[in-house]
mmCIF file of C-alpha atoms and ligand atoms in Angstrom:
data_model
loop_
_atom_site.group_PDB
_atom_site.id
_atom_site.type_symbol
_atom_site.label_atom_id
_atom_site.label_comp_id
_atom_site.label_asym_id
_atom_site.label_seq_id
_atom_site.Cartn_x
_atom_site.Cartn_y
_atom_site.Cartn_z
ATOM 1 C CA MET A 15 24.437 -9.385 -19.890
ATOM 2 C CA GLN A 16 21.636 -9.799 -17.357
ATOM 3 C CA THR A 17 20.334 -6.906 -15.266
ATOM 4 C CA ILE A 18 20.118 -8.127 -11.673
ATOM 5 C CA ILE A 19 18.588 -5.782 -9.091
ATOM 6 C CA LEU A 20 18.497 -6.212 -5.322
ATOM 7 C CA ALA A 21 15.711 -4.077 -3.841
ATOM 8 C CA ILE A 22 15.234 -2.964 -0.237
ATOM 9 C CA GLU A 23 12.003 -1.664 1.337
ATOM 10 C CA SER A 24 11.900 -0.302 4.900
ATOM 11 C CA SER A 25 9.504 2.661 4.837
ATOM 12 C CA CYS A 26 7.206 1.605 7.669
ATOM 13 C CA ASP A 27 7.069 -1.613 9.706
ATOM 14 C CA ASP A 28 7.946 -4.291 7.129
ATOM 15 C CA THR A 29 11.553 -5.081 6.237
ATOM 16 C CA SER A 30 11.677 -6.518 2.749
ATOM 17 C CA ALA A 31 14.234 -7.534 0.130
ATOM 18 C CA ALA A 32 13.682 -8.792 -3.403
ATOM 19 C CA VAL A 33 15.766 -9.900 -6.369
ATOM 20 C CA LEU A 34 14.716 -9.151 -9.940
ATOM 21 C CA VAL A 35 16.475 -10.506 -13.020
ATOM 22 C CA ASP A 36 15.668 -8.893 -16.385
ATOM 23 C CA GLY A 37 12.232 -7.758 -15.220
ATOM 24 C CA GLN A 38 11.279 -11.050 -13.488
ATOM 25 C CA ILE A 39 11.012 -11.170 -9.704
ATOM 26 C CA LEU A 40 12.886 -14.238 -8.428
ATOM 27 C CA SER A 41 12.402 -13.615 -4.710
ATOM 28 C CA ASN A 42 10.372 -11.276 -2.505
ATOM 29 C CA CYS A 43 10.979 -11.763 1.245
ATOM 30 C CA VAL A 44 9.199 -9.785 3.962
ATOM 31 C CA ALA A 45 9.818 -9.698 7.726
ATOM 32 C CA GLY A 46 6.833 -8.166 9.532
ATOM 33 C CA GLN A 47 7.023 -6.642 13.019
ATOM 34 C CA GLU A 48 4.738 -8.075 15.690
ATOM 35 C CA ALA A 49 6.093 -5.703 18.362
ATOM 36 C CA HIS A 50 3.693 -2.882 17.369
ATOM 37 C CA ARG A 51 0.531 -4.875 18.037
ATOM 38 C CA GLN A 52 0.574 -4.206 21.787
ATOM 39 C CA TYR A 53 0.716 -0.433 21.146
ATOM 40 C CA GLY A 54 -2.173 -0.322 18.656
ATOM 41 C CA GLY A 55 -0.057 1.331 15.957
ATOM 42 C CA VAL A 56 3.456 1.578 14.561
ATOM 43 C CA VAL A 57 5.962 2.962 17.098
ATOM 44 C CA PRO A 58 8.706 4.598 14.984
ATOM 45 C CA GLU A 59 11.592 3.853 17.358
ATOM 46 C CA VAL A 60 10.562 0.204 17.710
ATOM 47 C CA ALA A 61 10.258 -0.043 13.908
ATOM 48 C CA SER A 62 13.785 1.295 13.280
ATOM 49 C CA ARG A 63 15.327 -1.152 15.734
ATOM 50 C CA ALA A 64 13.446 -4.084 14.229
ATOM 51 C CA HIS A 65 14.579 -3.049 10.713
ATOM 52 C CA GLN A 66 18.169 -3.098 11.972
ATOM 53 C CA ALA A 67 17.710 -6.623 13.324
ATOM 54 C CA ASN A 68 15.873 -7.897 10.228
ATOM 55 C CA ILE A 69 17.612 -6.347 7.266
ATOM 56 C CA ILE A 70 20.644 -8.618 6.943
ATOM 57 C CA PRO A 71 18.709 -11.918 7.340
ATOM 58 C CA VAL A 72 16.015 -10.734 4.907
ATOM 59 C CA VAL A 73 18.580 -9.719 2.268
ATOM 60 C CA HIS A 74 20.389 -13.056 2.703
ATOM 61 C CA MET A 75 17.132 -14.924 2.253
ATOM 62 C CA ALA A 76 16.180 -12.969 -0.882
ATOM 63 C CA LEU A 77 19.597 -13.594 -2.470
ATOM 64 C CA GLN A 78 19.546 -17.263 -1.506
ATOM 65 C CA GLN A 79 16.019 -17.884 -2.848
ATOM 66 C CA ALA A 80 16.959 -16.225 -6.124
ATOM 67 C CA GLY A 81 20.251 -18.139 -6.357
ATOM 68 C CA VAL A 82 22.143 -14.867 -6.750
ATOM 69 C CA ARG A 83 25.422 -13.724 -5.120
ATOM 70 C CA THR A 84 26.116 -10.093 -4.210
ATOM 71 C CA THR A 85 28.900 -10.069 -6.821
ATOM 72 C CA ASP A 86 26.283 -10.859 -9.529
ATOM 73 C CA LEU A 87 24.278 -7.695 -8.767
ATOM 74 C CA SER A 88 23.979 -4.900 -11.344
ATOM 75 C CA GLY A 89 22.434 -2.351 -8.985
ATOM 76 C CA ILE A 90 20.664 -1.758 -5.683
ATOM 77 C CA ALA A 91 17.235 -0.135 -5.498
ATOM 78 C CA PHE A 92 15.863 1.219 -2.232
ATOM 79 C CA THR A 93 12.846 3.119 -0.943
ATOM 80 C CA ARG A 94 13.947 6.717 -0.410
ATOM 81 C CA GLY A 95 10.510 7.824 0.877
ATOM 82 C CA PRO A 96 7.877 8.740 1.809
ATOM 83 C CA GLY A 97 7.748 6.954 5.143
ATOM 84 C CA LEU A 98 9.018 6.976 8.715
ATOM 85 C CA ILE A 99 12.417 8.641 8.718
ATOM 86 C CA GLY A 100 14.024 6.245 11.232
ATOM 87 C CA SER A 101 12.788 3.237 9.250
ATOM 88 C CA LEU A 102 13.933 4.673 5.918
ATOM 89 C CA ILE A 103 17.413 5.446 7.303
ATOM 90 C CA VAL A 104 18.050 1.740 7.958
ATOM 91 C CA GLY A 105 17.219 0.687 4.379
ATOM 92 C CA VAL A 106 18.963 3.661 2.772
ATOM 93 C CA SER A 107 22.160 3.203 4.812
ATOM 94 C CA PHE A 108 22.253 -0.513 4.058
ATOM 95 C CA ALA A 109 21.692 0.047 0.327
ATOM 96 C CA LYS A 110 24.385 2.742 0.201
ATOM 97 C CA ALA A 111 26.955 0.652 2.068
ATOM 98 C CA LEU A 112 26.408 -2.404 -0.112
ATOM 99 C CA ALA A 113 26.427 -0.393 -3.353
ATOM 100 C CA MET A 114 29.631 1.338 -2.283
ATOM 101 C CA SER A 115 31.366 -1.919 -1.347
ATOM 102 C CA LEU A 116 30.356 -3.586 -4.634
ATOM 103 C CA ASP A 117 30.927 -0.412 -6.684
ATOM 104 C CA ILE A 118 27.546 -0.685 -8.432
ATOM 105 C CA PRO A 119 24.796 1.942 -8.983
ATOM 106 C CA LEU A 120 22.217 2.932 -6.398
ATOM 107 C CA VAL A 121 18.648 3.585 -7.531
ATOM 108 C CA GLU A 122 16.224 5.583 -5.354
ATOM 109 C CA VAL A 123 12.529 4.654 -5.523
ATOM 110 C CA HIS A 124 9.366 6.534 -4.530
ATOM 111 C CA HIS A 125 7.285 4.170 -2.393
ATOM 112 C CA MET A 126 3.917 5.203 -3.886
ATOM 113 C CA GLN A 127 5.198 4.955 -7.451
ATOM 114 C CA ALA A 128 6.359 1.449 -6.578
ATOM 115 C CA HIS A 129 2.902 0.485 -5.228
ATOM 116 C CA VAL A 130 1.517 1.348 -8.703
ATOM 117 C CA LEU A 131 4.286 -0.595 -10.444
ATOM 118 C CA ALA A 132 3.353 -3.710 -8.434
ATOM 119 C CA HIS A 133 1.111 -4.318 -11.472
ATOM 120 C CA PHE A 134 4.246 -5.192 -13.441
ATOM 121 C CA ALA A 135 5.437 -7.831 -10.978
ATOM 122 C CA GLU A 136 3.439 -10.553 -12.788
ATOM 123 C CA ASP A 137 1.008 -11.035 -15.678
ATOM 124 C CA PRO A 138 -1.527 -9.725 -16.567
ATOM 125 C CA ARG A 139 0.260 -6.372 -16.928
ATOM 126 C CA PRO A 140 -1.860 -3.318 -17.818
ATOM 127 C CA ASP A 141 -1.234 -1.176 -20.916
ATOM 128 C CA PHE A 142 -0.539 2.562 -20.624
ATOM 129 C CA PRO A 143 -2.334 4.754 -19.837
ATOM 130 C CA PHE A 144 -4.294 3.245 -16.965
ATOM 131 C CA LEU A 145 -5.903 4.594 -13.822
ATOM 132 C CA CYS A 146 -4.668 3.367 -10.463
ATOM 133 C CA LEU A 147 -6.356 3.829 -7.110
ATOM 134 C CA THR A 148 -3.468 3.528 -4.647
ATOM 135 C CA VAL A 149 -4.716 2.931 -1.130
ATOM 136 C CA SER A 150 -2.359 2.313 1.777
ATOM 137 C CA GLY A 151 -1.920 3.117 5.444
ATOM 138 C CA GLY A 152 -0.488 6.542 4.665
ATOM 139 C CA HIS A 153 -1.875 7.483 1.243
ATOM 140 C CA THR A 154 -5.005 7.453 -0.880
ATOM 141 C CA GLN A 155 -4.527 8.590 -4.458
ATOM 142 C CA ILE A 156 -5.977 8.265 -7.927
ATOM 143 C CA VAL A 157 -3.155 8.292 -10.441
ATOM 144 C CA ILE A 158 -3.051 8.409 -14.245
ATOM 145 C CA VAL A 159 -0.191 6.065 -15.119
ATOM 146 C CA LYS A 160 1.176 7.224 -18.484
ATOM 147 C CA ASP A 161 4.371 5.178 -18.420
ATOM 148 C CA TYR A 162 6.487 3.269 -15.880
ATOM 149 C CA LEU A 163 7.942 6.460 -14.472
ATOM 150 C CA ASP A 164 5.390 9.016 -15.663
ATOM 151 C CA MET A 165 2.424 9.331 -13.298
ATOM 152 C CA GLU A 166 -0.011 12.156 -12.569
ATOM 153 C CA VAL A 167 -1.910 12.305 -9.266
ATOM 154 C CA ILE A 168 -5.443 13.545 -10.024
ATOM 155 C CA GLY A 169 -7.036 12.954 -6.614
ATOM 156 C CA SER A 170 -5.830 12.394 -3.069
ATOM 157 C CA THR A 171 -7.031 12.440 0.507
ATOM 158 C CA ILE A 172 -7.339 15.759 2.288
ATOM 159 C CA ASP A 173 -7.062 14.105 5.710
ATOM 160 C CA ASP A 174 -6.834 10.401 6.659
ATOM 161 C CA ALA A 175 -5.822 7.636 4.256
ATOM 162 C CA ALA A 176 -8.188 4.726 3.543
ATOM 163 C CA GLY A 177 -5.935 2.354 5.505
ATOM 164 C CA GLU A 178 -6.033 4.742 8.467
ATOM 165 C CA ALA A 179 -9.840 4.727 8.280
ATOM 166 C CA PHE A 180 -9.729 0.928 8.644
ATOM 167 C CA ASP A 181 -7.063 0.986 11.359
ATOM 168 C CA LYS A 182 -8.596 3.794 13.459
ATOM 169 C CA THR A 183 -12.075 2.266 13.280
ATOM 170 C CA GLY A 184 -10.576 -1.073 14.256
ATOM 171 C CA LYS A 185 -9.011 0.558 17.303
ATOM 172 C CA LEU A 186 -12.453 1.870 18.361
ATOM 173 C CA LEU A 187 -13.754 -1.692 18.004
ATOM 174 C CA GLY A 188 -10.899 -3.159 20.089
ATOM 175 C CA LEU A 189 -9.239 -4.930 17.143
ATOM 176 C CA ASP A 190 -5.475 -5.482 16.856
ATOM 177 C CA TYR A 191 -3.300 -3.239 14.670
ATOM 178 C CA PRO A 192 -3.336 -3.223 11.679
ATOM 179 C CA ALA A 193 -7.101 -3.636 11.750
ATOM 180 C CA GLY A 194 -7.730 -3.653 7.974
ATOM 181 C CA PRO A 195 -7.321 -7.427 7.556
ATOM 182 C CA HIS A 196 -9.420 -8.123 10.729
ATOM 183 C CA ILE A 197 -12.260 -5.883 9.540
ATOM 184 C CA ASP A 198 -12.097 -7.595 6.147
ATOM 185 C CA ARG A 199 -12.366 -11.067 7.730
ATOM 186 C CA LEU A 200 -15.185 -10.095 10.139
ATOM 187 C CA ALA A 201 -17.090 -8.191 7.422
ATOM 188 C CA ARG A 202 -17.400 -11.395 5.400
ATOM 189 C CA GLN A 203 -19.603 -12.864 8.171
ATOM 190 C CA GLY A 204 -21.697 -9.711 8.624
ATOM 191 C CA LYS A 205 -24.385 -7.600 6.964
ATOM 192 C CA ALA A 206 -23.895 -3.898 6.180
ATOM 193 C CA ARG A 207 -27.037 -2.868 8.042
ATOM 194 C CA PHE A 208 -25.684 0.283 9.771
ATOM 195 C CA SER A 209 -25.399 3.337 7.600
ATOM 196 C CA PHE A 210 -22.602 5.883 7.845
ATOM 197 C CA PRO A 211 -22.679 9.123 5.812
ATOM 198 C CA GLU A 212 -20.657 9.576 2.628
ATOM 199 C CA PRO A 213 -18.489 12.731 2.860
ATOM 200 C CA GLN A 214 -19.732 15.576 0.677
ATOM 201 C CA ILE A 215 -16.511 16.464 -1.056
ATOM 202 C CA THR A 216 -16.586 17.387 -4.717
ATOM 203 C CA GLY A 217 -14.023 16.445 -7.365
ATOM 204 C CA LEU A 218 -11.577 13.560 -7.119
ATOM 205 C CA ASP A 219 -10.259 14.180 -3.592
ATOM 206 C CA PHE A 220 -11.136 11.968 -0.636
ATOM 207 C CA SER A 221 -11.905 12.606 3.023
ATOM 208 C CA PHE A 222 -12.128 9.949 5.731
ATOM 209 C CA SER A 223 -11.903 11.879 9.001
ATOM 210 C CA GLY A 224 -15.669 12.598 9.093
ATOM 211 C CA LEU A 225 -16.411 8.896 8.729
ATOM 212 C CA LYS A 226 -14.198 8.078 11.707
ATOM 213 C CA THR A 227 -16.013 10.711 13.818
ATOM 214 C CA SER A 228 -19.463 9.473 12.785
ATOM 215 C CA ILE A 229 -18.498 5.903 13.689
ATOM 216 C CA LEU A 230 -17.201 7.116 17.066
ATOM 217 C CA TYR A 231 -20.487 8.951 17.878
ATOM 218 C CA PHE A 232 -22.555 6.023 16.622
ATOM 219 C CA LEU A 233 -20.689 3.592 18.891
ATOM 220 C CA LYS A 234 -20.906 5.932 21.910
ATOM 221 C CA LYS A 235 -24.665 6.265 21.460
ATOM 222 C CA GLU A 236 -25.256 2.535 21.058
ATOM 223 C CA LEU A 237 -22.937 1.633 23.961
ATOM 224 C CA ARG A 238 -24.915 3.920 26.312
ATOM 225 C CA GLN A 239 -28.003 1.771 25.657
ATOM 226 C CA ASN A 240 -26.189 -1.568 25.435
ATOM 227 C CA PRO A 241 -22.662 -1.959 26.834
ATOM 228 C CA GLN A 242 -22.307 -5.214 24.842
ATOM 229 C CA PHE A 243 -23.246 -3.545 21.534
ATOM 230 C CA ILE A 244 -19.815 -4.013 19.911
ATOM 231 C CA GLU A 245 -19.393 -7.679 20.885
ATOM 232 C CA GLN A 246 -22.942 -8.507 19.809
ATOM 233 C CA ASN A 247 -22.752 -6.729 16.456
ATOM 234 C CA LEU A 248 -19.055 -6.819 15.546
ATOM 235 C CA GLU A 249 -19.446 -8.543 12.157
ATOM 236 C CA ASP A 250 -22.264 -6.226 11.062
ATOM 237 C CA ILE A 251 -20.392 -3.099 12.214
ATOM 238 C CA CYS A 252 -17.297 -4.245 10.277
ATOM 239 C CA ALA A 253 -19.388 -5.008 7.171
ATOM 240 C CA SER A 254 -21.014 -1.547 7.393
ATOM 241 C CA VAL A 255 -17.703 0.296 7.861
ATOM 242 C CA GLN A 256 -16.015 -1.612 5.038
ATOM 243 C CA ASP A 257 -19.021 -1.077 2.774
ATOM 244 C CA ARG A 258 -18.826 2.697 3.273
ATOM 245 C CA ILE A 259 -15.035 2.945 2.827
ATOM 246 C CA VAL A 260 -15.296 0.886 -0.365
ATOM 247 C CA SER A 261 -18.184 2.974 -1.713
ATOM 248 C CA ILE A 262 -16.283 6.232 -1.052
ATOM 249 C CA LEU A 263 -13.286 4.843 -2.971
ATOM 250 C CA MET A 264 -15.338 3.419 -5.835
ATOM 251 C CA HIS A 265 -17.437 6.566 -6.382
ATOM 252 C CA LYS A 266 -14.301 8.641 -6.920
ATOM 253 C CA LEU A 267 -12.724 5.988 -9.131
ATOM 254 C CA ILE A 268 -15.844 5.892 -11.333
ATOM 255 C CA LEU A 269 -15.755 9.701 -11.567
ATOM 256 C CA ALA A 270 -12.059 9.606 -12.532
ATOM 257 C CA ALA A 271 -12.760 7.047 -15.267
ATOM 258 C CA GLU A 272 -15.609 9.209 -16.601
ATOM 259 C CA GLN A 273 -13.506 12.381 -16.538
ATOM 260 C CA THR A 274 -10.425 10.872 -18.187
ATOM 261 C CA GLY A 275 -12.136 8.358 -20.513
ATOM 262 C CA ILE A 276 -9.584 5.729 -19.379
ATOM 263 C CA ARG A 277 -11.063 2.224 -19.144
ATOM 264 C CA ASP A 278 -8.104 0.245 -17.808
ATOM 265 C CA VAL A 279 -8.524 0.555 -14.062
ATOM 266 C CA ALA A 280 -6.270 -0.823 -11.323
ATOM 267 C CA ILE A 281 -5.979 -0.812 -7.540
ATOM 268 C CA ALA A 282 -2.766 -1.002 -5.518
ATOM 269 C CA GLY A 283 -1.426 -0.600 -1.966
ATOM 270 C CA GLY A 284 -2.205 -2.425 1.273
ATOM 271 C CA VAL A 285 -5.945 -1.713 1.192
ATOM 272 C CA SER A 286 -6.169 -3.294 -2.277
ATOM 273 C CA ALA A 287 -5.866 -6.600 -0.379
ATOM 274 C CA ASN A 288 -9.412 -5.897 0.898
ATOM 275 C CA SER A 289 -11.894 -8.455 -0.427
ATOM 276 C CA GLY A 290 -14.779 -5.939 -0.489
ATOM 277 C CA LEU A 291 -12.751 -3.503 -2.595
ATOM 278 C CA ARG A 292 -11.516 -6.263 -4.920
ATOM 279 C CA GLU A 293 -15.098 -7.497 -5.483
ATOM 280 C CA ALA A 294 -16.422 -3.951 -5.965
ATOM 281 C CA LEU A 295 -13.756 -3.198 -8.588
ATOM 282 C CA GLU A 296 -14.533 -6.389 -10.509
ATOM 283 C CA GLN A 297 -18.296 -5.810 -10.305
ATOM 284 C CA THR A 298 -18.001 -2.167 -11.425
ATOM 285 C CA GLY A 299 -15.602 -3.228 -14.177
ATOM 286 C CA ARG A 300 -18.191 -5.659 -15.556
ATOM 287 C CA GLU A 301 -20.907 -2.965 -15.437
ATOM 288 C CA LYS A 302 -18.765 -0.246 -17.016
ATOM 289 C CA GLY A 303 -16.833 -2.358 -19.512
ATOM 290 C CA TRP A 304 -13.451 -1.648 -17.845
ATOM 291 C CA ARG A 305 -10.446 -3.934 -17.881
ATOM 292 C CA THR A 306 -9.547 -4.269 -14.219
ATOM 293 C CA PHE A 307 -6.205 -5.114 -12.592
ATOM 294 C CA ILE A 308 -5.616 -6.276 -9.034
ATOM 295 C CA PRO A 309 -2.133 -7.296 -7.822
ATOM 296 C CA ALA A 310 -1.534 -10.650 -6.129
ATOM 297 C CA PHE A 311 -1.763 -10.296 -2.318
ATOM 298 C CA GLU A 312 2.018 -10.427 -1.827
ATOM 299 C CA TYR A 313 2.405 -7.325 -4.012
ATOM 300 C CA CYS A 314 -0.412 -5.316 -2.340
ATOM 301 C CA THR A 315 1.043 -4.650 1.104
ATOM 302 C CA ASP A 316 4.578 -3.286 1.508
ATOM 303 C CA ASN A 317 7.120 -5.454 -0.312
ATOM 304 C CA ALA A 318 10.469 -5.013 -2.025
ATOM 305 C CA GLY A 319 9.263 -6.759 -5.212
ATOM 306 C CA MET A 320 7.478 -3.570 -6.245
ATOM 307 C CA ILE A 321 10.606 -1.529 -5.369
ATOM 308 C CA ALA A 322 12.606 -3.867 -7.620
ATOM 309 C CA VAL A 323 10.224 -3.255 -10.561
ATOM 310 C CA ALA A 324 10.469 0.528 -10.160
ATOM 311 C CA GLY A 325 14.235 0.307 -9.621
ATOM 312 C CA TYR A 326 14.673 -1.828 -12.745
ATOM 313 C CA HIS A 327 12.974 0.759 -14.972
ATOM 314 C CA LYS A 328 15.021 3.582 -13.478
ATOM 315 C CA PHE A 329 18.183 1.487 -13.840
ATOM 316 C CA LEU A 330 17.458 0.936 -17.565
ATOM 317 C CA LYS A 331 17.142 4.717 -17.987
ATOM 318 C CA GLY A 332 20.406 5.309 -16.110
ATOM 319 C CA GLU A 333 18.650 7.230 -13.316
ATOM 320 C CA PHE A 334 21.111 6.602 -10.498
ATOM 321 C CA ALA A 335 21.240 8.203 -7.050
ATOM 322 C CA PRO A 336 24.410 9.779 -5.636
ATOM 323 C CA LEU A 337 26.080 8.091 -2.656
ATOM 324 C CA ASP A 338 25.149 11.035 -0.406
ATOM 325 C CA VAL A 339 21.405 10.551 -1.061
ATOM 326 C CA ARG A 340 19.259 11.043 2.048
ATOM 327 C CA PRO A 341 15.910 9.481 2.949
ATOM 328 C CA VAL A 342 12.846 11.761 2.842
ATOM 329 C CA ALA A 343 9.821 11.365 5.112
ATOM 330 C CA ARG A 344 7.606 13.463 2.818
ATOM 331 C CA TRP A 345 7.972 13.341 -0.918
ATOM 332 C CA GLU A 346 5.498 14.493 -3.582
ATOM 333 C CA MET A 347 5.011 11.997 -6.356
HETATM 334 O O1 KG4 B 2 0.738 -0.435 1.694
HETATM 335 P P1 KG4 B 2 0.789 -0.856 3.109
HETATM 336 O O2 KG4 B 2 1.255 -2.266 3.419
HETATM 337 O O3 KG4 B 2 1.691 0.090 3.961
HETATM 338 C C1 KG4 B 2 1.718 1.473 3.758
HETATM 339 O O4 KG4 B 2 2.442 1.910 2.814
HETATM 340 O O5 KG4 B 2 0.980 2.151 4.481
HETATM 341 O O6 KG4 B 2 -0.668 -0.635 3.701
HETATM 342 C C2 KG4 B 2 -0.983 -0.908 5.028
HETATM 343 C C3 KG4 B 2 -2.458 -0.643 5.225
HETATM 344 C C4 KG4 B 2 -2.899 -0.739 6.677
HETATM 345 O O7 KG4 B 2 -3.688 0.388 6.977
HETATM 346 C C5 KG4 B 2 -3.738 -2.019 6.708
HETATM 347 O O8 KG4 B 2 -4.766 -2.009 7.677
HETATM 348 C C6 KG4 B 2 -4.304 -2.026 5.311
HETATM 349 O O9 KG4 B 2 -3.248 -1.611 4.493
HETATM 350 N N1 KG4 B 2 -4.758 -3.365 4.893
HETATM 351 C C7 KG4 B 2 -6.044 -3.672 4.677
HETATM 352 C C8 KG4 B 2 -6.089 -5.054 4.345
HETATM 353 N N2 KG4 B 2 -4.800 -5.532 4.352
HETATM 354 C C9 KG4 B 2 -4.001 -4.479 4.690
HETATM 355 N N3 KG4 B 2 -7.146 -2.916 4.752
HETATM 356 C C10 KG4 B 2 -8.324 -3.507 4.497
HETATM 357 N N4 KG4 B 2 -8.464 -4.816 4.194
HETATM 358 C C11 KG4 B 2 -7.381 -5.620 4.095
HETATM 359 N N5 KG4 B 2 -7.513 -6.908 3.781
HETATM 360 ZN ZN1 ZN B 3 2.995 1.056 1.233
#
């Protein structure tokens, strides 16, 4: 008998549903939320309401694209956390109600574990153990991935996440939220000729709040002399900011590979869509003799396909959630 999983992701501002059949993703639909752009960041209340409006159409679309009926489903996987509580509640309540009505198991998924498991959405799939730098809007972690559901976090941010560093800098530059993709696009036309300091933090942890402050003071100083400084130098500023964020991430990843002796190295999460980071990983991989793994774009940013992969492996192990399961905003991996 086939194992058919419907997965739901609603941890932040993307509503997503995916269908996986025996380990293969047949559909992965995402409804983004434009409403946050005008506020320069995700507004939790607006996000919850948009999830409520989007969830049924997105689930319908995922089932339709996969050619699967609800009565074919073996189980329902959902993001339990971490994330915005109001956003999570929509996905969790939907998953619970559908699982209850179909009398099939519910499978809870940790969002950051799922970002790592995006590497198993398509070939090439890494072998265990591998190192994964998971970089998103809320998290920055280096993880030793020992098995599908066995991961050890060996480094993480002590303040802002890498995605926040992109988004907050973008806000200073007047770019729309989320600014990561805009900085990426502008950086490709610029030169990294402004230098921002690398944080002096030992070990495998990261810090990005100092970078944000140094960019703020740099811009203030330049704007006093030339009020058009940002407009005139936008591409070069973006290239310089991206260059520094990427070098901070890569230095720690190189250190982690040296310390663990692991040579299969992957990146995951929204920021792994960044072209500078993707190029830096490939370049460093060639220099160091690593095998490198980068997910396809659709599996980098938030998507239910990755939730389906994680849910499938938990389903096979019989790790089901009770019907009174609650979403959790904070959840250690
Ligand atoms: O994983 P994700 O979709 O959501 C969270 O779980 O947070 O990551 C979103 C983050 C945002 O900060 C966004 O600016 C960043 O990923 N991002 C990028 C790029 N695409 C998305 N950052 C840099 N370059 C990109 N191309
Ligand atoms: Zn995410």
